[in-house]
Coordinates of C-alpha atoms and ligand atoms in Angstrom, one line a residue:
M944 CA 95.1 126.6 132.6
K945 CA 98.6 126.8 133.1
N946 CA 99.3 123.3 134.4
K947 CA 97.0 121.9 131.5
C948 CA 99.5 124.2 128.6
K949 CA 102.4 122.7 130.4
M950 CA 101.2 119.4 130.5
K951 CA 100.1 119.5 126.7
R952 CA 103.8 120.8 126.2
I953 CA 105.3 117.4 127.7
V954 CA 102.9 115.4 125.8
V955 CA 104.4 117.3 122.4
K956 CA 107.9 117.0 123.8
V957 CA 107.5 113.3 124.3
A958 CA 105.7 112.3 121.2
L959 CA 108.3 113.9 119.2
A960 CA 111.1 112.0 121.1
M961 CA 109.4 108.6 120.6
L962 CA 108.7 110.3 116.9
A963 CA 112.4 110.6 116.6
V964 CA 113.4 107.0 117.7
S965 CA 110.8 105.5 115.4
L966 CA 111.5 107.4 112.3
C967 CA 115.3 106.2 113.0
V968 CA 113.9 102.7 113.1
I969 CA 111.2 103.0 110.1
C970 CA 113.1 104.5 107.6
A971 CA 117.2 103.8 107.4
S972 CA 117.1 106.3 104.7
C973 CA 116.9 108.6 107.5
R974 CA 120.4 107.6 108.6
L975 CA 121.9 107.6 105.1
L976 CA 120.6 110.6 104.5
S977 CA 122.2 112.2 107.7
S978 CA 125.5 111.6 106.1
D979 CA 124.7 114.0 103.2
T980 CA 125.3 117.6 104.1
E981 CA 122.2 119.2 101.5
Y982 CA 119.5 117.7 103.5
V983 CA 117.3 119.9 105.9
S984 CA 114.6 118.3 107.6
R985 CA 111.2 119.4 109.5
S986 CA 109.0 117.3 111.9
Y987 CA 104.9 117.5 112.4
L988 CA 102.7 116.1 114.7
M989 CA 99.7 115.8 112.6
M990 CA 97.3 113.1 111.4
D991 CA 97.7 111.4 114.9
T992 CA 101.2 110.5 113.9
V993 CA 104.8 112.2 113.4
I994 CA 105.7 113.4 110.0
E995 CA 109.1 113.8 108.9
I996 CA 109.8 115.9 105.5
K997 CA 113.6 115.7 104.1
L998 CA 114.6 118.1 101.3
Q999 CA 117.8 118.5 99.3
C1000 CA 118.3 122.4 99.7
D1001 CA 119.4 124.7 102.0
R1002 CA 117.3 126.0 105.0
E1003 CA 116.2 129.7 103.5
V1004 CA 114.5 127.7 100.4
A1005 CA 113.3 125.2 102.5
A1006 CA 111.9 127.2 105.3
P1007 CA 108.3 128.6 103.1
V1008 CA 108.5 125.1 101.4
F1009 CA 108.0 123.6 104.5
D1010 CA 105.4 126.0 105.3
R1011 CA 103.3 125.6 102.7
C1012 CA 103.5 121.4 103.3
G1013 CA 101.8 122.1 106.9
E1014 CA 99.0 124.1 105.3
I1015 CA 98.4 121.2 102.9
M1016 CA 98.4 118.5 105.4
T1017 CA 96.3 121.0 107.6
D1018 CA 93.7 120.9 105.3
I1019 CA 93.4 117.6 104.4
E1020 CA 93.5 116.8 108.4
Q1021 CA 90.7 119.0 108.2
A1022 CA 88.5 117.4 105.6
L1023 CA 89.6 113.6 106.1
S1024 CA 90.0 113.6 110.4
R1025 CA 87.1 111.2 112.2
T1026 CA 87.9 112.9 115.4
L1027 CA 87.9 116.4 114.7
P1028 CA 84.0 117.4 114.8
E1029 CA 84.1 119.9 111.8
S1030 CA 85.7 117.5 109.8
T1031 CA 84.1 116.5 106.4
V1032 CA 84.0 113.0 108.0
S1033 CA 82.5 113.8 111.3
Q1034 CA 80.0 116.1 109.6
F1035 CA 78.6 112.9 107.3
N1036 CA 79.0 110.7 110.3
A1037 CA 76.9 113.2 112.4
A1038 CA 74.3 114.2 109.9
G1039 CA 74.7 111.2 107.1
K1040 CA 75.1 113.9 104.5
V1041 CA 77.8 115.9 103.3
T1042 CA 78.9 117.9 100.2
P1043 CA 82.9 117.2 100.2
D1044 CA 85.5 119.1 98.2
A1045 CA 86.6 117.8 95.0
E1046 CA 89.8 116.1 96.4
T1047 CA 87.8 114.6 99.3
A1048 CA 85.3 113.4 96.9
A1049 CA 88.3 112.0 95.0
V1050 CA 89.7 110.3 98.3
L1051 CA 86.1 108.6 98.8
R1052 CA 85.6 107.7 95.3
M1053 CA 89.1 105.7 95.4
A1054 CA 87.9 104.4 98.8
L1055 CA 85.0 103.2 97.7
E1056 CA 86.7 101.7 94.6
I1057 CA 89.3 99.7 96.3
S1058 CA 86.7 98.4 99.1
D1059 CA 84.9 97.0 96.0
K1060 CA 88.4 95.3 94.4
T1061 CA 89.6 94.0 97.7
D1062 CA 86.1 92.5 98.3
G1063 CA 85.6 94.6 101.7
A1064 CA 89.2 93.6 103.0
F1065 CA 89.7 97.6 103.0
D1066 CA 86.1 99.2 104.1
P1067 CA 85.9 102.6 104.9
T1068 CA 83.0 101.9 106.5
V1069 CA 84.1 99.8 109.8
E1070 CA 84.4 102.9 111.8
G1071 CA 81.4 102.0 113.9
V1072 CA 83.5 98.8 114.9
V1073 CA 86.7 101.0 115.1
S1074 CA 84.4 103.0 118.0
L1075 CA 83.3 100.1 119.5
W1076 CA 86.8 99.1 120.3
D1077 CA 87.6 102.6 121.7
T1078 CA 84.8 102.3 124.0
C1079 CA 85.9 98.8 125.3
A1080 CA 89.5 99.6 125.5
A1081 CA 88.7 102.7 127.7
E1082 CA 86.1 100.4 130.0
N1083 CA 89.2 97.5 129.7
R1084 CA 86.5 94.8 128.3
L1085 CA 86.1 92.9 125.3
P1086 CA 82.9 93.8 123.1
T1087 CA 80.1 91.4 123.3
E1088 CA 78.8 89.3 120.6
A1089 CA 75.7 91.2 120.9
E1090 CA 77.6 94.4 120.3
M1091 CA 79.7 93.3 117.7
R1092 CA 76.8 92.0 115.8
E1093 CA 74.8 95.3 116.2
R1094 CA 77.7 97.2 114.3
L1095 CA 78.7 94.5 112.0
A1096 CA 75.2 94.9 110.6
H1097 CA 76.0 98.3 109.5
V1098 CA 79.5 98.0 107.7
G1099 CA 79.4 97.6 104.0
A1100 CA 80.7 100.1 101.4
E1101 CA 77.8 99.3 99.4
K1102 CA 76.1 101.5 102.2
L1103 CA 77.4 104.7 101.0
I1104 CA 75.8 106.7 98.1
L1105 CA 78.6 108.6 96.6
S1106 CA 76.6 110.9 93.5
E1107 CA 78.1 113.8 91.8
D1108 CA 79.0 115.9 94.6
V1109 CA 76.9 114.5 97.5
L1110 CA 78.0 111.6 99.9
T1111 CA 75.0 110.2 101.5
R1112 CA 73.9 106.6 103.4
A1113 CA 71.6 103.9 103.0
D1114 CA 72.1 102.8 106.4
P1115 CA 71.6 105.7 108.9
D1116 CA 73.9 104.2 111.3
T1117 CA 76.7 103.5 108.9
T1118 CA 79.5 105.8 109.5
I1119 CA 83.2 106.2 107.8
D1120 CA 86.8 106.5 108.5
L1121 CA 89.4 107.0 106.1
G1122 CA 92.4 106.3 108.3
A1123 CA 93.4 103.9 106.4
I1124 CA 93.9 105.5 103.2
G1125 CA 94.5 109.5 104.8
K1126 CA 98.0 109.6 105.4
G1127 CA 99.1 107.9 101.8
Y1128 CA 96.9 110.2 100.2
A1129 CA 98.2 113.2 102.1
I1130 CA 101.6 112.1 101.0
D1131 CA 100.8 112.0 97.2
R1132 CA 99.3 115.7 97.7
V1133 CA 103.1 116.8 99.9
V1134 CA 104.7 114.9 97.0
A1135 CA 102.9 116.7 93.9
Y1136 CA 103.5 119.9 95.3
L1137 CA 107.2 119.2 96.2
E1138 CA 107.9 118.3 92.6
S1139 CA 106.1 121.4 91.7
T1140 CA 109.1 123.1 93.0
D1141 CA 112.4 123.6 92.1
I1142 CA 113.8 121.5 94.8
P1143 CA 115.6 118.4 93.8
G1144 CA 114.8 115.9 95.9
G1145 CA 113.5 114.3 99.2
V1146 CA 111.8 111.9 101.4
V1147 CA 108.5 112.3 103.3
S1148 CA 108.2 110.0 106.2
F1149 CA 104.3 109.7 107.3
G1150 CA 104.5 107.3 110.5
G1151 CA 104.5 103.9 108.1
N1152 CA 104.3 105.4 104.9
I1153 CA 107.4 106.9 103.2
A1154 CA 107.7 108.6 99.7
V1155 CA 110.9 109.5 98.2
F1156 CA 111.1 112.1 95.5
G1157 CA 113.6 113.5 92.7
A1158 CA 117.0 111.9 92.8
K1159 CA 120.0 111.8 95.5
Q1160 CA 122.7 113.5 94.8
S1161 CA 124.9 110.7 94.5
G1162 CA 122.8 109.5 91.8
E1163 CA 122.1 106.0 94.3
P1164 CA 118.4 105.1 94.7
Y1165 CA 116.9 105.8 98.5
R1166 CA 117.4 102.7 100.9
I1167 CA 114.4 102.1 103.0
G1168 CA 114.7 99.9 106.4
L1169 CA 111.3 97.9 106.5
R1170 CA 111.0 97.6 110.9
D1171 CA 111.0 94.0 112.2
P1172 CA 107.6 93.5 113.9
Q1173 CA 109.2 91.3 116.4
N1174 CA 112.1 93.4 117.4
T1175 CA 110.9 97.0 116.8
T1176 CA 114.5 98.5 117.4
G1177 CA 115.9 96.0 114.3
V1178 CA 115.2 95.6 110.6
V1179 CA 113.8 92.9 108.5
G1180 CA 115.9 94.1 105.6
Y1181 CA 116.2 96.9 103.1
L1182 CA 114.3 98.0 99.9
Q1183 CA 115.9 100.2 97.3
M1184 CA 113.2 102.8 96.4
P1185 CA 114.3 104.9 92.9
S1186 CA 110.8 106.3 93.4
G1187 CA 107.1 106.0 94.7
V1188 CA 105.7 104.8 98.1
I1189 CA 106.1 102.4 100.3
S1190 CA 103.3 101.7 103.0
V1191 CA 103.4 99.3 106.0
S1192 CA 100.6 97.9 107.9
G1193 CA 101.4 96.3 111.3
D1194 CA 100.3 94.4 114.2
Y1195 CA 102.8 96.2 116.5
E1196 CA 102.8 99.8 115.9
R1197 CA 99.1 100.9 116.8
Y1198 CA 97.0 98.5 119.6
V1199 CA 95.0 98.6 122.8
S1200 CA 95.6 96.4 126.1
I1201 CA 92.4 95.0 127.4
G1202 CA 92.9 92.5 130.3
G1203 CA 96.6 92.3 129.9
E1204 CA 96.0 91.5 126.3
R1205 CA 97.0 93.4 122.8
Y1206 CA 94.7 93.6 120.1
H1207 CA 96.2 95.8 117.5
H1208 CA 94.4 98.3 115.2
I1209 CA 93.7 96.5 111.6
L1210 CA 90.3 94.8 111.6
D1211 CA 88.6 92.0 109.5
P1212 CA 85.6 93.9 108.7
A1213 CA 84.1 90.0 108.3
T1214 CA 84.6 89.6 111.8
G1215 CA 85.3 93.1 113.5
Y1216 CA 88.2 91.5 115.6
P1217 CA 91.8 92.3 114.3
T1218 CA 93.1 90.2 112.0
T1219 CA 95.1 87.1 113.2
N1220 CA 96.2 85.2 110.0
G1221 CA 99.9 84.7 110.6
L1222 CA 101.0 87.8 108.7
H1223 CA 102.6 90.5 111.3
S1224 CA 103.1 93.1 108.7
V1225 CA 102.9 94.0 105.2
A1226 CA 104.5 96.3 103.3
V1227 CA 102.9 97.7 99.3
I1228 CA 104.9 99.5 97.4
C1229 CA 103.7 101.3 94.2
E1230 CA 103.6 105.1 92.7
N1231 CA 100.6 106.0 94.5
G1232 CA 100.4 106.9 98.0
A1233 CA 96.7 106.6 98.7
L1234 CA 96.7 103.1 97.0
A1235 CA 100.1 102.0 98.7
D1236 CA 98.2 103.0 102.0
A1237 CA 94.6 101.2 101.5
L1238 CA 96.3 98.2 99.9
S1239 CA 98.9 97.7 103.0
T1240 CA 96.0 97.5 105.1
A1241 CA 93.7 95.1 102.7
L1242 CA 96.5 92.7 102.0
F1243 CA 96.8 92.8 105.8
V1244 CA 93.4 91.8 106.3
M1245 CA 93.4 89.1 103.2
G1246 CA 96.5 86.9 104.7
K1247 CA 99.3 86.1 102.4
E1248 CA 97.6 83.5 100.1
R1249 CA 94.6 85.6 99.4
A1250 CA 96.9 88.9 98.8
M1251 CA 99.3 86.7 96.6
A1252 CA 96.6 85.9 94.5
F1253 CA 95.3 89.1 94.5
Y1254 CA 98.5 90.7 93.1
R1255 CA 98.4 88.1 90.5
A1256 CA 94.8 89.3 89.1
E1257 CA 96.9 92.2 88.0
I1258 CA 93.7 94.4 89.2
Y1259 CA 96.3 97.1 90.3
D1260 CA 100.0 97.8 89.8
F1261 CA 102.0 97.2 93.2
E1262 CA 104.7 95.1 94.7
A1263 CA 104.3 93.7 98.1
I1264 CA 106.5 92.4 101.1
F1265 CA 104.5 90.2 103.8
V1266 CA 106.4 89.4 107.0
T1267 CA 105.1 86.5 109.2
D1268 CA 106.7 84.8 112.0
D1269 CA 109.6 83.3 110.7
A1270 CA 109.5 84.0 106.6
V1271 CA 109.5 87.3 104.8
L1272 CA 107.8 86.5 101.2
L1273 CA 108.2 88.9 98.1
T1274 CA 105.7 89.3 95.1
D1275 CA 107.2 88.4 91.9
G1276 CA 108.2 91.8 90.4
L1277 CA 110.5 92.3 93.5
A1278 CA 111.3 88.6 93.6
S1279 CA 113.0 88.7 90.1
S1280 CA 115.0 91.9 91.0
D1281 CA 117.6 92.5 93.2
R1282 CA 115.8 95.5 95.1
F1283 CA 115.2 93.9 99.0
E1284 CA 117.7 92.8 100.9
L1285 CA 117.4 90.9 103.9
A1286 CA 119.1 91.8 107.4
S1287 CA 117.7 89.6 109.9
D1288 CA 118.6 85.7 110.5
R1289 CA 115.3 85.6 112.6
Y1290 CA 113.6 85.1 109.0
A1291 CA 113.9 83.2 106.0
L1292 CA 113.5 84.9 102.8
I1293 CA 110.6 83.2 100.4
P1294 CA 110.6 84.4 96.6
Ligands
ADP577 P1 98.3 102.8 110.0 O1 96.8 104.2 110.3 O2 98.6 102.4 111.6 O3 99.2 103.3 109.5 P2 96.6 101.4 108.4 O4 96.8 102.5 107.1 O5 96.6 100.1 108.1 O6 97.4 101.6 109.4 O7 95.0 101.9 109.1 C1 94.5 101.5 110.2 C2 93.3 102.4 110.6 O8 92.6 102.5 109.5 C3 92.7 101.8 112.1 O9 93.3 102.7 112.9 C4 91.2 102.2 111.6 O10 90.9 103.2 112.0 C5 90.9 102.0 110.3 N1 90.8 100.6 109.7 C6 91.1 99.7 110.3 N2 90.8 98.4 109.6 C7 90.5 98.6 108.5 C8 89.8 98.1 107.3 N3 89.8 96.4 107.5 N4 89.5 98.6 106.4 C9 89.5 100.3 106.5 N5 90.1 100.6 107.5 C10 90.6 100.3 108.5
MG578 MG1 96.9 101.7 105.3

C-alpha cells in the first residue's frame, strides 16, 4: 500500500516535471508572463493532461479562484471522461442511454453539429476504434483488418439520438469519446468563470489548448509560441492573441509505439487509422474553445486542401495554421494580418 502511494507520488511528480517543460515550449507567453511580476499560477493534473492557469492578481485573491477553477474542471471531467466509470460518457457507453445534465447535453449537441458540418472528420463515435488501438498497443500488435472492419461498422454520429434530455443510440455497439472537444469546452467554462471575477486578465493552458482573457498590463497582446512538431523543444513561430483560444492538434503529442513504429492518436474515422496526409500539426484560433478544439482535430483529419476549402466555405468563424514537413500555411484572415511571425528556417511561410 505504502509502495503504491509512493509510486503514485513519483508518477505525479514526473508528470508535473514533464508538464513544466512542455508548457514552456507550447506557450511562449509563459516566458513573457514570467517577466510580469503580477502573475500568479497554479498547475493541475486533470483530464489526462497538465493544466496551468496564470492570473494577473496577487496570491490571496487568486487562491479561492484557483480552487473554484479546480472544482469546475473536476465536474466537467466527471461528466466527459471516457475512462472514469461513473462519468456520463461511460454510463452511456455501458448502457446505451443516459440523461446528461444541461451542459453535457450542450457539448453533445455541439459535437454532433461539428461532426455533421465536417462530414465526419470529427466524429465522437470513433471511440470503438480508439479502444481497439489501446488494446492493440498493450499487446504490441496492429489491429487486424477484420477487427478494424467490425469497429468501423459502429462509427457514425448519425447513430446517436439526442432528444430534449436523453441520449440513446440506434446501434447498440456505438460508443462515444469526447476527448477531442472536452478540453476546449472546459477552457470555455473556466474562462467564463474568470471573466465573472474582478481579475483583469490571465492565461489558461490546457495541454494543446490555450485561452487568453482580459488585457495584459503592458497593453500588448499575448504572444503564443507554436511548437515545432519536428523539434519539440523549438517553435515554428509566434502568434499574437488579443483574445480567444488557440487549439493545436498534432502527430507528435500523443502516440503509441507498436513494433517500434509510432501511431499517433488522431484517427481518420473513414479508415480507423492515424491520419497520414502530410500535416504534422494544425492550430485553430477562434473565440470558442470547444469549437477550436473539435475543429483542430477535424482539420487535421481533412488535410490541408480540404481544410482550406472548409475554411473558405465560412461555416464557422475561425483562423488556422497548418504545419507540414517544410511549410507553414495560414488561412486568409491570418495571412492578411501581421499576427503570425515565422521563427524557424526549417519552414517556408505560404500565405
Ligand atoms: P488532444 O486530446 O491531444 O488535445 P485532440 O483534441 O485532437 O488532441 O483529440 C484527440 C483525441 O480525440 C484522441 O485521443 C481520441 O480520443 C479522440 N479522437 C481521435 N480521432 C478523432 C476524430 N477524428 N474525431 C473525434 N475524436 C477523435
Ligand atoms: Mg481537438
